[in-house]
Short mmCIF file of C-alpha atoms and ligand atoms in Angstrom, two decimals:
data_model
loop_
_atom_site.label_atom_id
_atom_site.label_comp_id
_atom_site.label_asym_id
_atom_site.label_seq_id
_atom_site.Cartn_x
_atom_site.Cartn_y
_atom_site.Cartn_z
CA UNK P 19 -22.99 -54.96 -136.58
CA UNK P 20 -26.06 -53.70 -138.67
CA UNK P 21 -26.76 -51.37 -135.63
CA UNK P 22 -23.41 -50.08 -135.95
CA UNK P 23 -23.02 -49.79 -139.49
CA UNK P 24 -26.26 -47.71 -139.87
CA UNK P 25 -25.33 -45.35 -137.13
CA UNK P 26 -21.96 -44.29 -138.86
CA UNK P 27 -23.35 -44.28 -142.18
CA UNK P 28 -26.29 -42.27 -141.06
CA UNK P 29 -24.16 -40.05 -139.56
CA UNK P 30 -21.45 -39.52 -142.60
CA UNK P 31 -24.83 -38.91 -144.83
CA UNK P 32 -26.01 -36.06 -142.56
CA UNK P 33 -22.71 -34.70 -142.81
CA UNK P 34 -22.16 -34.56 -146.14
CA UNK P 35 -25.48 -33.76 -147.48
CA UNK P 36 -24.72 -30.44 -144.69
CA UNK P 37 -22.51 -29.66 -147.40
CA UNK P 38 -24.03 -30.88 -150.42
CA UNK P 39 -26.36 -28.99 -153.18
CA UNK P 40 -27.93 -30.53 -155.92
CA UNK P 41 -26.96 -29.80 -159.54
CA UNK P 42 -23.47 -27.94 -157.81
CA UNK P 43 -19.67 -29.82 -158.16
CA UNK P 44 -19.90 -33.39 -156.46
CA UNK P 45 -16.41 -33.39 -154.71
CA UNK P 46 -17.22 -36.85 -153.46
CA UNK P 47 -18.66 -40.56 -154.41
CA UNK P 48 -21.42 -40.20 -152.12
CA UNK P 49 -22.27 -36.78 -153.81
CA UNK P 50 -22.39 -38.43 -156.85
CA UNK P 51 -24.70 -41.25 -155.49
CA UNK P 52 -27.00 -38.70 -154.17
CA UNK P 53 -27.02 -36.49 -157.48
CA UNK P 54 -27.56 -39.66 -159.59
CA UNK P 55 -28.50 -42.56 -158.04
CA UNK P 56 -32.35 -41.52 -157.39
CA UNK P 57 -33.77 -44.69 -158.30
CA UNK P 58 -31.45 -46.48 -155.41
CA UNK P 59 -33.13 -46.63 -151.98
CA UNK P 60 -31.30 -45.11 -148.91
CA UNK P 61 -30.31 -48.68 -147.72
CA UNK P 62 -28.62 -49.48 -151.24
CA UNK P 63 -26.69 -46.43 -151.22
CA UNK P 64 -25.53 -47.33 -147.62
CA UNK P 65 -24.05 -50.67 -149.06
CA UNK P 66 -22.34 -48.47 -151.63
CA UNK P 67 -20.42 -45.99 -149.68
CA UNK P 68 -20.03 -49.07 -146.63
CA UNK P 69 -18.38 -51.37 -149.20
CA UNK P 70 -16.17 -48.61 -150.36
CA UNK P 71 -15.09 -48.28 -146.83
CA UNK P 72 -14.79 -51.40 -145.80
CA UNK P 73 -12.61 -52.83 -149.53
CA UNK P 74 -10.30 -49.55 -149.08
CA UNK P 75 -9.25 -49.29 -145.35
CA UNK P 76 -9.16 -52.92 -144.70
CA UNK P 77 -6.28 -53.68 -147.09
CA UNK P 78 -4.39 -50.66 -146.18
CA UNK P 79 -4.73 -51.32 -142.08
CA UNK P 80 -3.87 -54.75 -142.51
CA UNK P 81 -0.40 -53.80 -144.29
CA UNK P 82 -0.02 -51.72 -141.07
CA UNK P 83 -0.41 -54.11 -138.98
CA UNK P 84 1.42 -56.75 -140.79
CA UNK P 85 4.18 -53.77 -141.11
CA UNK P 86 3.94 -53.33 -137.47
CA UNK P 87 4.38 -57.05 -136.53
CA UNK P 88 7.23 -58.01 -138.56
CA UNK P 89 9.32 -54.61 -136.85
CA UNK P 90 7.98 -56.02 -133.58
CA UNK P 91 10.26 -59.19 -135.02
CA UNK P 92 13.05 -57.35 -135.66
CA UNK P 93 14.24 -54.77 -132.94
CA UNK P 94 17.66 -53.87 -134.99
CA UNK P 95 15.61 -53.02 -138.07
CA UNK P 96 13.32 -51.24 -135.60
CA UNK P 97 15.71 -49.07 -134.17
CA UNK P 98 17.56 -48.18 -137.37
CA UNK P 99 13.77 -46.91 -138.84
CA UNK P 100 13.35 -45.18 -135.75
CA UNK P 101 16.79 -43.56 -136.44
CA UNK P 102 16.10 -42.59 -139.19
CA UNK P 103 13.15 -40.46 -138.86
CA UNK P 104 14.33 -39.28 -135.53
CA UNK P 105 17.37 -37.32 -138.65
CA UNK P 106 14.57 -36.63 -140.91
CA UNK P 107 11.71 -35.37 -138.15
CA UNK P 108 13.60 -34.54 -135.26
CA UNK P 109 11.21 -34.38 -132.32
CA UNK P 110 8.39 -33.34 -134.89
CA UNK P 111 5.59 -35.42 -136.23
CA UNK P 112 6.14 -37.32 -139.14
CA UNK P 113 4.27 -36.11 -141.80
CA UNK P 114 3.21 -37.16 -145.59
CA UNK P 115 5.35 -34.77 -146.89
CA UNK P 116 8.75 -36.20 -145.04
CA UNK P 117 8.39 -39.13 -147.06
CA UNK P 118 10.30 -38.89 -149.87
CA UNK P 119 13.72 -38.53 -147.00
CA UNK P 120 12.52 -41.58 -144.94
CA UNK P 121 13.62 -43.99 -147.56
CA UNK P 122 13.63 -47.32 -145.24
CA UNK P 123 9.86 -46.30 -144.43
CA UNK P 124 8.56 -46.56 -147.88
CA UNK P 125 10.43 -49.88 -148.08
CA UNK P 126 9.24 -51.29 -145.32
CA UNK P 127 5.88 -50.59 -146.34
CA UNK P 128 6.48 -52.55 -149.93
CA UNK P 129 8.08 -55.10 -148.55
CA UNK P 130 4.99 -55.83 -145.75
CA UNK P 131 2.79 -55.55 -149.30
CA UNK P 132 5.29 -58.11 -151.01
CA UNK P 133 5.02 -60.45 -148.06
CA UNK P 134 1.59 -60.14 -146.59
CA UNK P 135 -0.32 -58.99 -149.43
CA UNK P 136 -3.90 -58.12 -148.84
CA UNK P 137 -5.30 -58.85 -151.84
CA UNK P 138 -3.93 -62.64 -152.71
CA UNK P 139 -5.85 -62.76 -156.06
CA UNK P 140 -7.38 -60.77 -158.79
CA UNK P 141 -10.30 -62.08 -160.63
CA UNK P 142 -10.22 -60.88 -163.57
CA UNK P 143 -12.68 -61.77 -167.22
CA UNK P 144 -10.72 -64.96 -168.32
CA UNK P 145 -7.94 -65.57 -166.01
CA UNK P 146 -7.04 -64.99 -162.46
CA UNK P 147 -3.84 -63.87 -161.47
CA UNK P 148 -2.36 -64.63 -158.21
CA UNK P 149 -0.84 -61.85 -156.79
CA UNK P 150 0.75 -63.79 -154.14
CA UNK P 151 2.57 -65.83 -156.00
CA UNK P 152 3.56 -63.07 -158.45
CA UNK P 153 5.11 -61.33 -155.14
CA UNK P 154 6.90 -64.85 -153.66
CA UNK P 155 7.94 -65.47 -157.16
CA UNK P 156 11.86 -66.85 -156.13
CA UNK P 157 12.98 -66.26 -159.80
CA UNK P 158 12.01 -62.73 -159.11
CA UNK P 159 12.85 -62.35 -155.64
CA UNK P 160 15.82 -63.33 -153.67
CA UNK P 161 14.58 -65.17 -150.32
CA UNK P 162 11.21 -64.23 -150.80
CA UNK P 163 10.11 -65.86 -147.78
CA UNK P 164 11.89 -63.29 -146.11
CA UNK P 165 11.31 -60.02 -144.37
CA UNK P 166 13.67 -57.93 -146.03
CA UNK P 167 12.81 -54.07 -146.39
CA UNK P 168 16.86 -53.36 -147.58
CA UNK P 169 15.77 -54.94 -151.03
CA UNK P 170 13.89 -52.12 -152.14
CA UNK P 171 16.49 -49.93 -150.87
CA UNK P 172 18.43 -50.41 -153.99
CA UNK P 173 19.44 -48.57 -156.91
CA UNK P 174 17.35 -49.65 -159.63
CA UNK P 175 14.00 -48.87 -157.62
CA UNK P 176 12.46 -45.54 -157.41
CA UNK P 177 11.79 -44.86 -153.40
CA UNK P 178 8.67 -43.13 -154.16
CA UNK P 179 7.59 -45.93 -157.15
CA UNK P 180 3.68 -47.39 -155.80
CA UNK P 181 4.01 -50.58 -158.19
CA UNK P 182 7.46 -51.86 -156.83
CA UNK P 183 5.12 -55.57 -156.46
CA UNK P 184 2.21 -56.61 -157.50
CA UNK P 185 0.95 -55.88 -154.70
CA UNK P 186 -1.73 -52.69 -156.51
CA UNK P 187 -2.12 -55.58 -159.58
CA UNK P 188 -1.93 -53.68 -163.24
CA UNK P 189 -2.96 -52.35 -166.16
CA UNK P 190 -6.22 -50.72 -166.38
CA UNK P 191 -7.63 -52.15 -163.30
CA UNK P 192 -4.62 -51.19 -161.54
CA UNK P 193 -5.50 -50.21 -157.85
CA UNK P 194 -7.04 -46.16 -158.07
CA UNK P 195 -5.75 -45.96 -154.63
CA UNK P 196 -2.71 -46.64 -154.46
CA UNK P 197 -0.90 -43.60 -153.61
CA UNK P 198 -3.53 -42.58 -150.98
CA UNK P 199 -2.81 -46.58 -149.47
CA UNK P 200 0.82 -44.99 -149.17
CA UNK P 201 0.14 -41.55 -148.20
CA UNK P 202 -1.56 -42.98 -145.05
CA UNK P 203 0.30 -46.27 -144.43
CA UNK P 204 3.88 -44.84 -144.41
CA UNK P 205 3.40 -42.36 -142.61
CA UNK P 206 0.96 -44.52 -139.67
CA UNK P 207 3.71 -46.97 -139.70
CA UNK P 208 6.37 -44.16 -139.07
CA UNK P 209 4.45 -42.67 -136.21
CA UNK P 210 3.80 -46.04 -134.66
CA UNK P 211 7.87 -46.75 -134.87
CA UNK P 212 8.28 -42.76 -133.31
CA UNK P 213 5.68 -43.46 -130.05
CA UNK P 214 6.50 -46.81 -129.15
CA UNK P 215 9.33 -49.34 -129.15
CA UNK P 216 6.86 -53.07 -130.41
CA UNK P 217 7.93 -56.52 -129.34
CA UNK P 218 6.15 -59.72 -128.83
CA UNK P 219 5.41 -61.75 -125.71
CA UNK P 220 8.45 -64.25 -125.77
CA UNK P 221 7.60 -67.29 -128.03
CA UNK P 222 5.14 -65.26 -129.97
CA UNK P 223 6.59 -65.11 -133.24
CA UNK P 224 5.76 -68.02 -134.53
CA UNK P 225 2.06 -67.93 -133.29
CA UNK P 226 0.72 -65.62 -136.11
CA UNK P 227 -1.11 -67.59 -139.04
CA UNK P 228 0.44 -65.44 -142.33
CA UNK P 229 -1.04 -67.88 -144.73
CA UNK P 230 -4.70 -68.60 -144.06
CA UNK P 231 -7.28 -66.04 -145.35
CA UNK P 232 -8.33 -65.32 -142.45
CA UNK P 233 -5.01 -64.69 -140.75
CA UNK P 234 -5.88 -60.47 -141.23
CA UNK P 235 -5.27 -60.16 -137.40
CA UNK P 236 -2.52 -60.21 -135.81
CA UNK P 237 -1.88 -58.97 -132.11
CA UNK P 238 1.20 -56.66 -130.22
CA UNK P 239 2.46 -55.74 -127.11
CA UNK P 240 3.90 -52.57 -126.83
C1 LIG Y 15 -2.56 -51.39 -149.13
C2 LIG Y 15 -3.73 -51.03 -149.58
C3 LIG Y 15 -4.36 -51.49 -150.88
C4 LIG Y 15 -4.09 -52.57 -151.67
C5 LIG Y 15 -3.02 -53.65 -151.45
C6 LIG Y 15 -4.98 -52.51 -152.80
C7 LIG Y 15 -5.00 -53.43 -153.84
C8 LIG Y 15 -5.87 -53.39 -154.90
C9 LIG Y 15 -5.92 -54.37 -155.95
C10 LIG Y 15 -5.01 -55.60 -156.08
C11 LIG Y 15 -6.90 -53.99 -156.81
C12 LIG Y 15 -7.37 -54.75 -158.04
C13 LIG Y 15 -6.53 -54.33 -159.24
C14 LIG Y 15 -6.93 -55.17 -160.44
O1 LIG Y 15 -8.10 -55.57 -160.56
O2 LIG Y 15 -6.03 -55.41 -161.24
C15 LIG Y 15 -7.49 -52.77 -156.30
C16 LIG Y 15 -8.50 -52.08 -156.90
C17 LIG Y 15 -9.01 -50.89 -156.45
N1 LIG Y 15 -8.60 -50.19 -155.33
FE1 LIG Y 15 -7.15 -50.77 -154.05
N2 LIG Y 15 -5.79 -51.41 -152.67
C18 LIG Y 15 -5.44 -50.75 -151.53
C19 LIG Y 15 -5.99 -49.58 -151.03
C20 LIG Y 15 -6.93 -48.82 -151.69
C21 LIG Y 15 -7.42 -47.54 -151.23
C22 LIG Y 15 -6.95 -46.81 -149.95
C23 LIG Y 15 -8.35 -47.12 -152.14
C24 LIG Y 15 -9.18 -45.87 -152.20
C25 LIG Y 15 -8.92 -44.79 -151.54
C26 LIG Y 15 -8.44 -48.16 -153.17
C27 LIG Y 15 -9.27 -48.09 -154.27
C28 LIG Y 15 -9.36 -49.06 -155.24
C29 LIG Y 15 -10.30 -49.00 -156.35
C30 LIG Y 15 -11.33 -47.90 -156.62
C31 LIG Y 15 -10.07 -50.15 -157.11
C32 LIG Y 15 -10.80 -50.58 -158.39
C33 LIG Y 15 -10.03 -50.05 -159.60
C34 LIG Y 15 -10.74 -50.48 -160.91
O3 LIG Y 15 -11.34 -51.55 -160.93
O4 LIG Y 15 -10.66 -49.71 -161.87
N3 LIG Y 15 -7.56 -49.15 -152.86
N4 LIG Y 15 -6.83 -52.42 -155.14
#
């Protein structure tokens, strides 16, 4: 893992400092680590960017794949998403900026974040909250131990509206990627749902752990 790890970082820093020059605009973190973070040595800058990596596409692949197993469940809600971008996309590609007429993706997407949120818990200072239960709150939600993408299909929510759950927490620690976690979940999930039809072996649905913390994988047959 270590061998790994150094050999994409090492290669991501060669990249990038290709393009970088000091004292000129930092357009990236790790420009800004290089510029300022002098006194760091090159294995603590690593860490830096690696953690970065590691805290931001975790959460958001995991909602895929939760997103992906739960339509694997479900064949008729399946086929009406795939419907429904086949009207919006025709035999194109989905793409980011299809979105906002693909409203059962962007529900499906919050609801998989309501459900199987990746990030149970926020520590914060004083208190911690628990996002989970904030999102299986049944005085909130109505059967929130179900799968139900349809509930964010009504009225009073805004399709395009990140903070639908708690699912990106609040305030001013409130998630600073939230809209790029939807810019490239939605529109993953809708090209998964375009390629291939998902379904699980027979007797596989109830073999997926979606409460232990380290439940993150979950496996498909397509
Ligand atoms: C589905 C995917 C994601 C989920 C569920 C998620 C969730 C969260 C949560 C719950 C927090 C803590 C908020 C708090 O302390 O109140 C957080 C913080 C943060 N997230 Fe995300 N995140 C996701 C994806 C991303 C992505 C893709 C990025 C970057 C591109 C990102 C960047 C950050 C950053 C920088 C913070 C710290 C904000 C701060 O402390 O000021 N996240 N995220």
């Amino acid at each position: 893992m270590d061998f790994r790890r150094d050999a994409v970082m090492r290669a991501v820093f060669n990249e990038q400092k290709k393009q970088f020059t000091p004292g000129q605009e930092q357009k990236c973190y790790l420009d800004y680590l290089l510029e300022e973070g002098k006194s760091l040595t090159e294995k603590q800058v690593q860490m830096l960017v690696w953690e970065t990596v590691i805290e931001t596409s975790g959460t958001t692949v995991v909602t895929m794949e939760w997103a992906t197993y739960e339509l694997a469940k479900d064949p008729i809600r399946q086929e009406r998403l795939f419907q429904e971008i086949r009207k919006v996309c025709g035999t194109m590609k989905l793409r980011e900026d299809m979105l906002n007429r693909i409203p059962s993706l962007t529900a499906v997407f919050h609801e998989t974040l309501r459900k199987h949120n990746p990030v149970a818990v926020v520590p914060l200072r004083y208190i911690t909250i628990n996002l989970y239960g904030c999102n299986m709150d049944n005085k909130k939600w109505e059967n929130p131990d179900q799968w139900l993408p349809e509930r964010f299909l009504d009225k009073k929510y805004d399709p395009m509206d990140l903070h639908k759950t708690m699912a990106f927490g609040g305030g001013k620690r409130v998630c600073a990627g939230a809209l790029q976690a939807s810019f490239i979940g939605c529109p993953a999930i809708g090209r998964f749902v375009q390629e291939f039809e998902w379904s699980l072996n027979d007797g596989e649905e109830d073999n997926v752990d979606t409460v232990s913390p380290l439940s993150n994988c979950t496996h498909f047959k397509s």
